[in-house]
mmCIF file of C-alpha atoms in Angstrom:
data_model
loop_
_atom_site.group_PDB
_atom_site.id
_atom_site.type_symbol
_atom_site.label_atom_id
_atom_site.label_comp_id
_atom_site.label_asym_id
_atom_site.label_seq_id
_atom_site.Cartn_x
_atom_site.Cartn_y
_atom_site.Cartn_z
ATOM 1 C CA MET A 1 0.000 0.000 0.000
ATOM 2 C CA SER A 2 1.162 3.464 -0.791
ATOM 3 C CA ASP A 3 0.988 6.413 1.551
ATOM 4 C CA THR A 4 0.296 8.756 -1.329
ATOM 5 C CA GLY A 5 -2.379 8.974 -3.960
ATOM 6 C CA THR A 6 -6.127 8.632 -3.923
ATOM 7 C CA ASP A 7 -8.541 7.066 -1.467
ATOM 8 C CA SER A 8 -10.841 5.249 -3.856
ATOM 9 C CA ASP A 9 -14.041 5.571 -1.877
ATOM 10 C CA THR A 10 -13.761 9.200 -0.917
ATOM 11 C CA GLY A 11 -14.495 12.399 -2.781
ATOM 12 C CA THR A 12 -11.169 13.936 -1.847
ATOM 13 C CA ASP A 13 -7.625 13.229 -2.893
ATOM 14 C CA SER A 14 -4.563 13.121 -0.646
ATOM 15 C CA ALA A 15 -4.304 16.901 -0.751
ATOM 16 C CA GLY A 16 -7.865 17.244 0.508
ATOM 17 C CA ASN A 17 -9.171 18.577 -2.802
ATOM 18 C CA ASP A 18 -12.228 17.439 -4.701
ATOM 19 C CA GLY A 19 -11.113 14.328 -6.547
ATOM 20 C CA ASN A 20 -14.266 13.035 -8.207
ATOM 21 C CA THR A 21 -13.349 14.306 -11.667
ATOM 22 C CA SER A 22 -9.759 13.054 -11.368
ATOM 23 C CA TYR A 23 -10.656 9.354 -11.302
ATOM 24 C CA GLY A 24 -9.258 7.658 -14.378
ATOM 25 C CA HIS A 25 -7.032 10.627 -15.216
ATOM 26 C CA LYS A 26 -4.035 9.971 -12.972
ATOM 27 C CA PRO A 27 -2.224 6.871 -11.699
ATOM 28 C CA PHE A 28 -4.158 5.050 -8.991
ATOM 29 C CA LYS A 29 -2.561 4.353 -5.617
ATOM 30 C CA ARG A 30 -4.343 3.432 -2.427
ATOM 31 C CA SER A 31 -3.452 5.545 0.570
ATOM 32 C CA ARG A 32 -2.227 3.986 3.776
ATOM 33 C CA SER A 33 -4.530 4.582 6.743
ATOM 34 C CA HIS A 34 -3.038 7.609 8.466
ATOM 35 C CA PHE A 35 -4.863 7.135 11.761
ATOM 36 C CA ALA A 36 -3.938 3.629 12.837
ATOM 37 C CA ASP A 37 -4.543 3.700 16.595
ATOM 38 C CA ARG A 38 -6.142 0.518 17.829
ATOM 39 C CA ILE A 39 -9.033 0.051 20.229
ATOM 40 C CA THR A 40 -7.904 -2.841 22.405
ATOM 41 C CA ALA A 41 -8.956 -4.720 25.504
ATOM 42 C CA ASP A 42 -5.958 -3.378 27.433
ATOM 43 C CA GLY A 43 -6.164 0.131 25.963
ATOM 44 C CA ARG A 44 -2.464 0.184 25.094
ATOM 45 C CA ASP A 45 -2.960 2.894 22.452
ATOM 46 C CA GLY A 46 -5.035 4.945 24.841
ATOM 47 C CA TRP A 47 -8.334 3.649 23.479
ATOM 48 C CA PRO A 48 -9.758 0.854 25.653
ATOM 49 C CA VAL A 49 -12.734 -1.209 24.532
ATOM 50 C CA GLU A 50 -15.768 0.276 26.261
ATOM 51 C CA PRO A 51 -19.450 -0.264 25.445
ATOM 52 C CA GLY A 52 -21.098 2.832 24.031
ATOM 53 C CA ARG A 53 -17.930 4.920 23.864
ATOM 54 C CA TYR A 54 -17.274 4.690 20.134
ATOM 55 C CA ARG A 55 -19.263 5.246 16.942
ATOM 56 C CA LEU A 56 -18.603 3.372 13.724
ATOM 57 C CA VAL A 57 -19.044 5.570 10.647
ATOM 58 C CA VAL A 58 -19.672 3.769 7.364
ATOM 59 C CA SER A 59 -20.968 4.198 3.873
ATOM 60 C CA ARG A 60 -23.031 1.253 2.705
ATOM 61 C CA ALA A 61 -21.586 1.902 -0.745
ATOM 62 C CA CYS A 62 -17.993 1.289 0.327
ATOM 63 C CA PRO A 63 -16.660 -2.300 0.347
ATOM 64 C CA TRP A 64 -14.023 -1.477 2.975
ATOM 65 C CA ALA A 65 -16.677 -0.082 5.317
ATOM 66 C CA SER A 66 -18.977 -2.998 4.541
ATOM 67 C CA ARG A 67 -16.444 -5.353 6.090
ATOM 68 C CA ALA A 68 -16.990 -3.621 9.410
ATOM 69 C CA LEU A 69 -20.780 -3.738 8.973
ATOM 70 C CA VAL A 70 -20.710 -7.509 8.447
ATOM 71 C CA SER A 71 -18.312 -8.128 11.337
ATOM 72 C CA ARG A 72 -20.320 -5.953 13.712
ATOM 73 C CA ARG A 73 -23.524 -7.881 12.844
ATOM 74 C CA LEU A 74 -21.972 -11.340 13.066
ATOM 75 C CA LEU A 75 -20.338 -10.574 16.413
ATOM 76 C CA GLY A 76 -23.429 -8.910 17.866
ATOM 77 C CA LEU A 77 -21.773 -5.598 18.652
ATOM 78 C CA GLU A 78 -24.733 -3.405 17.732
ATOM 79 C CA ASP A 79 -25.392 -2.283 21.306
ATOM 80 C CA ALA A 80 -21.699 -1.832 22.137
ATOM 81 C CA LEU A 81 -20.674 0.062 18.989
ATOM 82 C CA SER A 82 -23.220 2.489 17.587
ATOM 83 C CA LEU A 83 -23.532 3.078 13.848
ATOM 84 C CA ALA A 84 -23.562 6.193 11.672
ATOM 85 C CA VAL A 85 -24.387 5.802 7.980
ATOM 86 C CA THR A 86 -23.336 8.493 5.525
ATOM 87 C CA ASP A 87 -25.025 9.611 2.347
ATOM 88 C CA PRO A 88 -23.714 7.533 -0.599
ATOM 89 C CA LEU A 89 -23.208 10.789 -2.504
ATOM 90 C CA GLN A 90 -20.559 13.318 -1.537
ATOM 91 C CA ASP A 91 -19.756 16.960 -2.018
ATOM 92 C CA ASP A 92 -16.352 18.627 -1.849
ATOM 93 C CA ARG A 93 -16.078 17.871 1.884
ATOM 94 C CA SER A 94 -16.583 14.162 1.258
ATOM 95 C CA TRP A 95 -18.722 11.933 3.496
ATOM 96 C CA ARG A 96 -21.713 13.765 4.949
ATOM 97 C CA PHE A 97 -24.635 12.938 7.233
ATOM 98 C CA THR A 98 -27.430 14.194 5.005
ATOM 99 C CA LEU A 99 -29.485 11.031 5.601
ATOM 100 C CA ASP A 100 -30.037 12.149 9.202
ATOM 101 C CA PRO A 101 -32.545 14.796 10.344
ATOM 102 C CA ASP A 102 -31.187 18.301 9.761
ATOM 103 C CA GLY A 103 -28.153 16.784 7.984
ATOM 104 C CA LYS A 104 -26.360 16.138 11.254
ATOM 105 C CA ASP A 105 -25.297 12.904 12.946
ATOM 106 C CA PRO A 106 -27.507 12.665 16.054
ATOM 107 C CA VAL A 107 -24.748 11.305 18.302
ATOM 108 C CA LEU A 108 -21.640 13.156 17.093
ATOM 109 C CA SER A 109 -23.530 16.370 16.225
ATOM 110 C CA ILE A 110 -21.451 16.893 13.077
ATOM 111 C CA ARG A 111 -22.462 17.361 9.449
ATOM 112 C CA TYR A 112 -19.296 15.942 7.862
ATOM 113 C CA LEU A 113 -17.014 13.097 8.875
ATOM 114 C CA SER A 114 -14.122 15.473 8.163
ATOM 115 C CA GLU A 115 -15.051 17.324 11.368
ATOM 116 C CA ALA A 116 -13.990 14.284 13.410
ATOM 117 C CA TYR A 117 -10.747 14.151 11.434
ATOM 118 C CA ASP A 118 -10.149 17.849 12.170
ATOM 119 C CA ALA A 119 -10.862 17.296 15.857
ATOM 120 C CA ARG A 120 -8.084 14.712 15.889
ATOM 121 C CA GLU A 121 -5.533 16.517 13.701
ATOM 122 C CA GLN A 122 -5.940 20.025 12.329
ATOM 123 C CA GLY A 123 -4.576 20.438 8.828
ATOM 124 C CA TYR A 124 -4.421 16.706 8.079
ATOM 125 C CA PRO A 125 -3.631 16.612 4.339
ATOM 126 C CA GLY A 126 -5.104 13.218 3.502
ATOM 127 C CA GLY A 127 -8.470 11.994 2.289
ATOM 128 C CA VAL A 128 -11.511 11.423 4.486
ATOM 129 C CA SER A 129 -12.174 7.704 4.366
ATOM 130 C CA VAL A 130 -14.563 5.129 5.780
ATOM 131 C CA PRO A 131 -14.801 2.995 7.799
ATOM 132 C CA ALA A 132 -13.890 5.285 10.647
ATOM 133 C CA ILE A 133 -14.334 4.899 14.383
ATOM 134 C CA VAL A 134 -14.918 8.083 16.370
ATOM 135 C CA ASP A 135 -14.575 8.592 20.116
ATOM 136 C CA VAL A 136 -17.975 9.972 21.128
ATOM 137 C CA PRO A 137 -16.924 11.935 24.263
ATOM 138 C CA SER A 138 -14.162 13.865 22.485
ATOM 139 C CA GLY A 139 -15.554 13.814 18.959
ATOM 140 C CA GLN A 140 -12.128 12.757 17.689
ATOM 141 C CA LEU A 141 -11.383 10.195 15.027
ATOM 142 C CA VAL A 142 -9.685 7.164 16.560
ATOM 143 C CA THR A 143 -8.885 5.068 13.501
ATOM 144 C CA ASN A 144 -9.554 4.751 9.781
ATOM 145 C CA ASP A 145 -7.417 1.599 9.458
ATOM 146 C CA TYR A 146 -9.838 -0.525 7.443
ATOM 147 C CA GLN A 147 -7.463 -3.498 7.428
ATOM 148 C CA GLN A 148 -7.167 -3.650 11.219
ATOM 149 C CA ILE A 149 -10.613 -2.547 12.399
ATOM 150 C CA THR A 150 -12.368 -5.837 11.674
ATOM 151 C CA LEU A 151 -9.513 -7.936 13.061
ATOM 152 C CA ASP A 152 -9.751 -6.000 16.306
ATOM 153 C CA LEU A 153 -13.533 -6.346 16.432
ATOM 154 C CA ALA A 154 -12.993 -10.107 16.232
ATOM 155 C CA THR A 155 -10.127 -10.403 18.710
ATOM 156 C CA GLU A 156 -10.094 -7.386 21.051
ATOM 157 C CA TRP A 157 -13.834 -6.841 21.574
ATOM 158 C CA THR A 158 -14.533 -10.423 22.677
ATOM 159 C CA ASP A 159 -15.922 -9.456 26.095
ATOM 160 C CA LEU A 160 -18.701 -7.583 24.309
ATOM 161 C CA HIS A 161 -19.493 -10.239 21.677
ATOM 162 C CA ARG A 162 -22.972 -11.720 21.723
ATOM 163 C CA SER A 163 -23.481 -15.200 23.099
ATOM 164 C CA GLY A 164 -22.894 -17.575 20.185
ATOM 165 C CA ALA A 165 -20.704 -15.174 18.193
ATOM 166 C CA PRO A 166 -18.486 -16.979 15.665
ATOM 167 C CA ASP A 167 -14.691 -16.901 15.782
ATOM 168 C CA LEU A 168 -13.949 -14.955 12.606
ATOM 169 C CA TYR A 169 -10.179 -15.078 13.000
ATOM 170 C CA PRO A 170 -9.374 -18.424 14.665
ATOM 171 C CA GLU A 171 -5.801 -18.500 15.877
ATOM 172 C CA PRO A 172 -4.851 -21.932 14.422
ATOM 173 C CA LEU A 173 -5.879 -20.744 10.936
ATOM 174 C CA ARG A 174 -4.534 -17.191 10.994
ATOM 175 C CA ALA A 175 -1.451 -17.837 8.870
ATOM 176 C CA GLU A 176 -3.563 -19.424 6.121
ATOM 177 C CA ILE A 177 -6.263 -16.750 6.412
ATOM 178 C CA ASP A 178 -3.638 -13.999 6.120
ATOM 179 C CA GLU A 179 -2.092 -15.610 3.038
ATOM 180 C CA VAL A 180 -5.439 -16.029 1.305
ATOM 181 C CA MET A 181 -6.523 -12.488 2.197
ATOM 182 C CA GLU A 182 -3.317 -10.945 0.885
ATOM 183 C CA GLY A 183 -3.826 -12.384 -2.601
ATOM 184 C CA ILE A 184 -7.490 -11.383 -2.563
ATOM 185 C CA TYR A 185 -6.604 -7.872 -1.421
ATOM 186 C CA GLN A 186 -3.934 -7.256 -4.031
ATOM 187 C CA ASP A 187 -5.727 -8.671 -7.065
ATOM 188 C CA ILE A 188 -9.463 -8.557 -6.249
ATOM 189 C CA ASN A 189 -10.343 -6.058 -3.492
ATOM 190 C CA ASN A 190 -7.844 -3.509 -4.748
ATOM 191 C CA GLY A 191 -7.577 -4.998 -8.223
ATOM 192 C CA VAL A 192 -10.975 -3.783 -9.368
ATOM 193 C CA TYR A 193 -9.925 -0.225 -8.458
ATOM 194 C CA LYS A 194 -6.587 -0.588 -10.229
ATOM 195 C CA ALA A 195 -8.510 -1.503 -13.369
ATOM 196 C CA GLY A 196 -11.328 0.989 -12.927
ATOM 197 C CA PHE A 197 -9.125 3.984 -12.167
ATOM 198 C CA ALA A 198 -6.291 3.087 -14.543
ATOM 199 C CA SER A 199 -5.077 6.029 -16.593
ATOM 200 C CA THR A 200 -3.246 3.983 -19.238
ATOM 201 C CA GLN A 201 -4.117 0.921 -21.295
ATOM 202 C CA GLU A 202 -1.062 -0.849 -19.915
ATOM 203 C CA ASP A 203 -2.040 -0.309 -16.264
ATOM 204 C CA TYR A 204 -5.607 -1.363 -16.989
ATOM 205 C CA GLY A 205 -4.549 -4.520 -18.820
ATOM 206 C CA LYS A 206 -2.179 -5.563 -16.043
ATOM 207 C CA ALA A 207 -4.832 -5.122 -13.348
ATOM 208 C CA TYR A 208 -7.522 -6.809 -15.456
ATOM 209 C CA LYS A 209 -5.407 -9.918 -16.045
ATOM 210 C CA ALA A 210 -4.370 -10.200 -12.408
ATOM 211 C CA LEU A 211 -7.983 -9.770 -11.273
ATOM 212 C CA PHE A 212 -9.390 -12.555 -13.382
ATOM 213 C CA ALA A 213 -6.442 -14.866 -12.766
ATOM 214 C CA ARG A 214 -7.112 -14.524 -9.033
ATOM 215 C CA LEU A 215 -10.872 -14.950 -9.464
ATOM 216 C CA ASP A 216 -10.218 -18.158 -11.390
ATOM 217 C CA GLN A 217 -7.910 -19.340 -8.614
ATOM 218 C CA VAL A 218 -10.480 -18.545 -5.931
ATOM 219 C CA SER A 219 -13.218 -20.281 -7.930
ATOM 220 C CA ALA A 220 -11.094 -23.424 -8.132
ATOM 221 C CA ARG A 221 -10.400 -23.254 -4.396
ATOM 222 C CA LEU A 222 -14.113 -22.989 -3.598
ATOM 223 C CA ALA A 223 -15.205 -25.767 -5.962
ATOM 224 C CA ASP A 224 -15.023 -28.418 -3.246
ATOM 225 C CA ARG A 225 -15.127 -26.369 -0.048
ATOM 226 C CA ARG A 226 -17.853 -24.128 1.266
ATOM 227 C CA TYR A 227 -15.603 -21.424 2.728
ATOM 228 C CA LEU A 228 -12.151 -20.083 1.921
ATOM 229 C CA VAL A 229 -10.350 -21.358 5.022
ATOM 230 C CA GLY A 230 -11.578 -24.106 7.319
ATOM 231 C CA ASP A 231 -15.228 -25.130 7.502
ATOM 232 C CA THR A 232 -16.677 -21.913 8.940
ATOM 233 C CA ILE A 233 -17.013 -18.281 7.919
ATOM 234 C CA THR A 234 -13.844 -16.293 8.582
ATOM 235 C CA GLU A 235 -12.471 -12.819 7.957
ATOM 236 C CA ALA A 236 -11.297 -14.060 4.546
ATOM 237 C CA ASP A 237 -14.882 -14.706 3.403
ATOM 238 C CA ILE A 238 -15.995 -11.288 4.634
ATOM 239 C CA ARG A 239 -13.278 -9.560 2.618
ATOM 240 C CA LEU A 240 -14.056 -11.478 -0.559
ATOM 241 C CA PHE A 241 -17.810 -11.039 -0.135
ATOM 242 C CA THR A 242 -17.757 -7.248 -0.118
ATOM 243 C CA THR A 243 -16.089 -7.129 -3.542
ATOM 244 C CA LEU A 244 -17.999 -9.982 -5.175
ATOM 245 C CA VAL A 245 -21.375 -8.619 -4.079
ATOM 246 C CA ARG A 246 -20.600 -5.361 -5.940
ATOM 247 C CA PHE A 247 -19.016 -6.975 -8.976
ATOM 248 C CA ASP A 248 -21.845 -7.320 -11.468
ATOM 249 C CA ALA A 249 -23.613 -4.162 -10.294
ATOM 250 C CA VAL A 250 -20.661 -1.797 -10.646
ATOM 251 C CA TYR A 251 -17.240 -3.307 -11.311
ATOM 252 C CA HIS A 252 -18.169 -5.259 -14.442
ATOM 253 C CA GLY A 253 -19.348 -2.195 -16.350
ATOM 254 C CA HIS A 254 -18.229 0.912 -14.474
ATOM 255 C CA PHE A 255 -14.693 -0.387 -13.841
ATOM 256 C CA LYS A 256 -14.431 -2.298 -17.149
ATOM 257 C CA CYS A 257 -13.853 -5.627 -15.369
ATOM 258 C CA ASN A 258 -15.895 -7.294 -18.057
ATOM 259 C CA ARG A 259 -14.343 -10.622 -19.036
ATOM 260 C CA THR A 260 -17.156 -12.385 -17.197
ATOM 261 C CA LYS A 261 -19.774 -11.612 -14.582
ATOM 262 C CA ILE A 262 -19.871 -13.399 -11.249
ATOM 263 C CA THR A 263 -23.247 -14.828 -12.296
ATOM 264 C CA GLU A 264 -21.412 -16.561 -15.161
ATOM 265 C CA ASP A 265 -19.100 -18.490 -12.818
ATOM 266 C CA PRO A 266 -21.218 -21.285 -11.275
ATOM 267 C CA VAL A 267 -18.946 -21.700 -8.248
ATOM 268 C CA LEU A 268 -18.537 -18.025 -7.350
ATOM 269 C CA TRP A 269 -22.191 -17.274 -8.026
ATOM 270 C CA ALA A 270 -23.305 -20.067 -5.683
ATOM 271 C CA TYR A 271 -20.716 -19.049 -3.068
ATOM 272 C CA ILE A 272 -21.723 -15.396 -3.016
ATOM 273 C CA ARG A 273 -25.444 -16.276 -2.844
ATOM 274 C CA ASP A 274 -24.693 -18.606 0.070
ATOM 275 C CA LEU A 275 -23.063 -15.757 1.984
ATOM 276 C CA TYR A 276 -25.655 -13.196 0.905
ATOM 277 C CA GLN A 277 -28.403 -15.405 2.317
ATOM 278 C CA THR A 278 -26.501 -15.934 5.580
ATOM 279 C CA PRO A 279 -27.692 -13.579 8.361
ATOM 280 C CA GLY A 280 -25.130 -10.803 8.782
ATOM 281 C CA PHE A 281 -24.171 -10.532 5.121
ATOM 282 C CA GLY A 282 -26.991 -9.708 2.705
ATOM 283 C CA ASP A 283 -28.895 -7.809 5.355
ATOM 284 C CA THR A 284 -26.094 -5.213 5.396
ATOM 285 C CA VAL A 285 -26.015 -4.731 1.607
ATOM 286 C CA ASP A 286 -27.766 -1.774 -0.014
ATOM 287 C CA PHE A 287 -27.534 -2.002 -3.798
ATOM 288 C CA ASP A 288 -29.219 1.377 -4.164
ATOM 289 C CA HIS A 289 -26.421 3.075 -2.204
ATOM 290 C CA ILE A 290 -23.778 1.066 -4.054
ATOM 291 C CA LYS A 291 -24.975 1.912 -7.554
ATOM 292 C CA ARG A 292 -25.662 5.592 -6.898
ATOM 293 C CA HIS A 293 -22.277 6.138 -5.245
ATOM 294 C CA TYR A 294 -20.116 4.591 -7.934
ATOM 295 C CA TYR A 295 -21.955 5.953 -10.945
ATOM 296 C CA GLN A 296 -22.724 9.424 -9.593
ATOM 297 C CA VAL A 297 -19.587 10.195 -7.583
ATOM 298 C CA HIS A 298 -16.920 8.926 -9.982
ATOM 299 C CA THR A 299 -17.592 11.620 -12.551
ATOM 300 C CA GLY A 300 -14.110 11.285 -13.977
ATOM 301 C CA ILE A 301 -15.086 7.947 -15.509
ATOM 302 C CA ASN A 302 -18.862 8.431 -15.717
ATOM 303 C CA PRO A 303 -19.309 12.133 -16.499
ATOM 304 C CA THR A 304 -23.032 11.873 -17.235
ATOM 305 C CA GLY A 305 -23.797 10.503 -13.781
ATOM 306 C CA ILE A 306 -26.358 8.132 -15.283
ATOM 307 C CA VAL A 307 -27.055 5.156 -13.015
ATOM 308 C CA PRO A 308 -27.762 1.902 -14.904
ATOM 309 C CA LEU A 309 -31.131 0.263 -14.250
ATOM 310 C CA GLY A 310 -29.575 -3.216 -14.271
ATOM 311 C CA PRO A 311 -28.444 -5.770 -13.535
ATOM 312 C CA ASP A 312 -31.369 -7.973 -12.563
ATOM 313 C CA LEU A 313 -30.981 -8.604 -8.819
ATOM 314 C CA SER A 314 -33.738 -11.200 -8.439
ATOM 315 C CA GLY A 315 -31.318 -14.134 -8.417
ATOM 316 C CA TRP A 316 -29.688 -13.272 -5.091
ATOM 317 C CA THR A 317 -32.291 -15.158 -3.077
ATOM 318 C CA THR A 318 -32.457 -18.295 -5.241
ATOM 319 C CA PRO A 319 -31.199 -21.669 -3.884
ATOM 320 C CA HIS A 320 -27.417 -22.109 -3.969
ATOM 321 C CA HIS A 321 -27.037 -25.725 -2.759
ATOM 322 C CA ARG A 322 -23.660 -24.973 -1.173
ATOM 323 C CA GLU A 323 -24.814 -26.658 2.036
ATOM 324 C CA GLN A 324 -24.113 -29.943 0.246
ATOM 325 C CA LEU A 325 -20.399 -29.226 0.712
ATOM 326 C CA GLY A 326 -20.842 -29.343 4.486
ATOM 327 C CA GLY A 327 -19.343 -26.656 6.641
ATOM 328 C CA ARG A 328 -20.868 -24.828 9.586
ATOM 329 C CA PRO A 329 -21.400 -21.121 8.908
ATOM 330 C CA PHE A 330 -21.059 -20.048 12.560
ATOM 331 C CA GLY A 331 -18.994 -22.952 13.847
ATOM 332 C CA ASP A 332 -20.165 -23.789 17.356
ATOM 333 C CA GLY A 333 -22.054 -20.484 17.482
ATOM 334 C CA THR A 334 -25.393 -19.248 16.231
ATOM 335 C CA PRO A 335 -26.720 -16.763 13.643
ATOM 336 C CA PRO A 336 -27.091 -13.122 14.671
ATOM 337 C CA GLY A 337 -30.545 -11.872 15.629
ATOM 338 C CA PRO A 338 -32.836 -9.648 13.576
ATOM 339 C CA VAL A 339 -31.508 -6.420 12.098
ATOM 340 C CA LEU A 340 -32.228 -3.354 14.208
ATOM 341 C CA GLN A 341 -35.188 -1.386 12.870
ATOM 342 C CA ASP A 342 -33.166 1.739 12.068
ATOM 343 C CA GLU A 343 -30.391 -0.220 10.359
ATOM 344 C CA ARG A 344 -32.459 -1.996 7.724
ATOM 345 C CA VAL A 345 -31.396 -1.635 4.097
ATOM 346 C CA THR A 346 -33.287 -1.150 0.861
ATOM 347 C CA PRO A 347 -34.804 -4.557 -0.046
ATOM 348 C CA VAL A 348 -33.200 -6.056 -3.137
ATOM 349 C CA ASP A 349 -36.555 -6.227 -4.942
ATOM 350 C CA GLN A 350 -36.991 -2.461 -4.557
ATOM 351 C CA VAL A 351 -33.686 -1.422 -6.178
#
């Protein structure tokens, strides 16, 4: 990861300027998370795990933020870690709380996520990214380290997990999980952005080939196993899910990742439907937010701002038959409970 360049899911570049029109017109690099403090059980970074102290800020459009949404649901942290959802569309100050009454987050009392960044570090030159965790008492950003946030939710917040929460990062499998996730990150999670925001044919072609080579590899891996590592859902599945669920809706056309759709790969299509239909996954996905964000914010590669009416989303709830491969989604645990009333998403049949 580079510490310079553009945050792909923000409206600002690393200089803090409006970057929507620049997508596809300059080399793409993903910025390193500048605020990498960790919230831990022992509070060694000065941020101890405490119920109700922190607020998770996400965009339902953003795959990196969606990881945290899935983890929070699976682990049952809704009461311990409150949730703020931004508008999928941005202005020149990036993520904003225009979905809330009076355009202000009701807990943080701010209109823009950038205000929490400013409270932490005045004059910070980088982009305003999600997911972000904010300390409610001080109003300061704690972390925007999207790679570490979910790992810490799984391993440092255990005292606040619901009864029956799954182990998403089991210690005996961590080396294998890390290896699998690294390839997925480089070529799939980040790969779609490398292709979509490429400014030269050469950069695009390189990213495109790596993306589909990795997708083919993952498809082969999943042909005879239900999950990526072990026989239960892990962090690796969460990270793959958030890209695959967006693939046909935005990456195939908008990012020119168009060799094949996920629906055209029988293994990946069954795998992603299996996860989508698992409590904690599909009930965090809002295709309306996803499509409007990508097609209306990335004006550098979609200057008209027209949002496609397709693809047909009716297949997401059809039988997948992956249960025939065995596996136990939650291991020795149980599914999460119903989605909180104020956290429900747009039903897939209404997009």
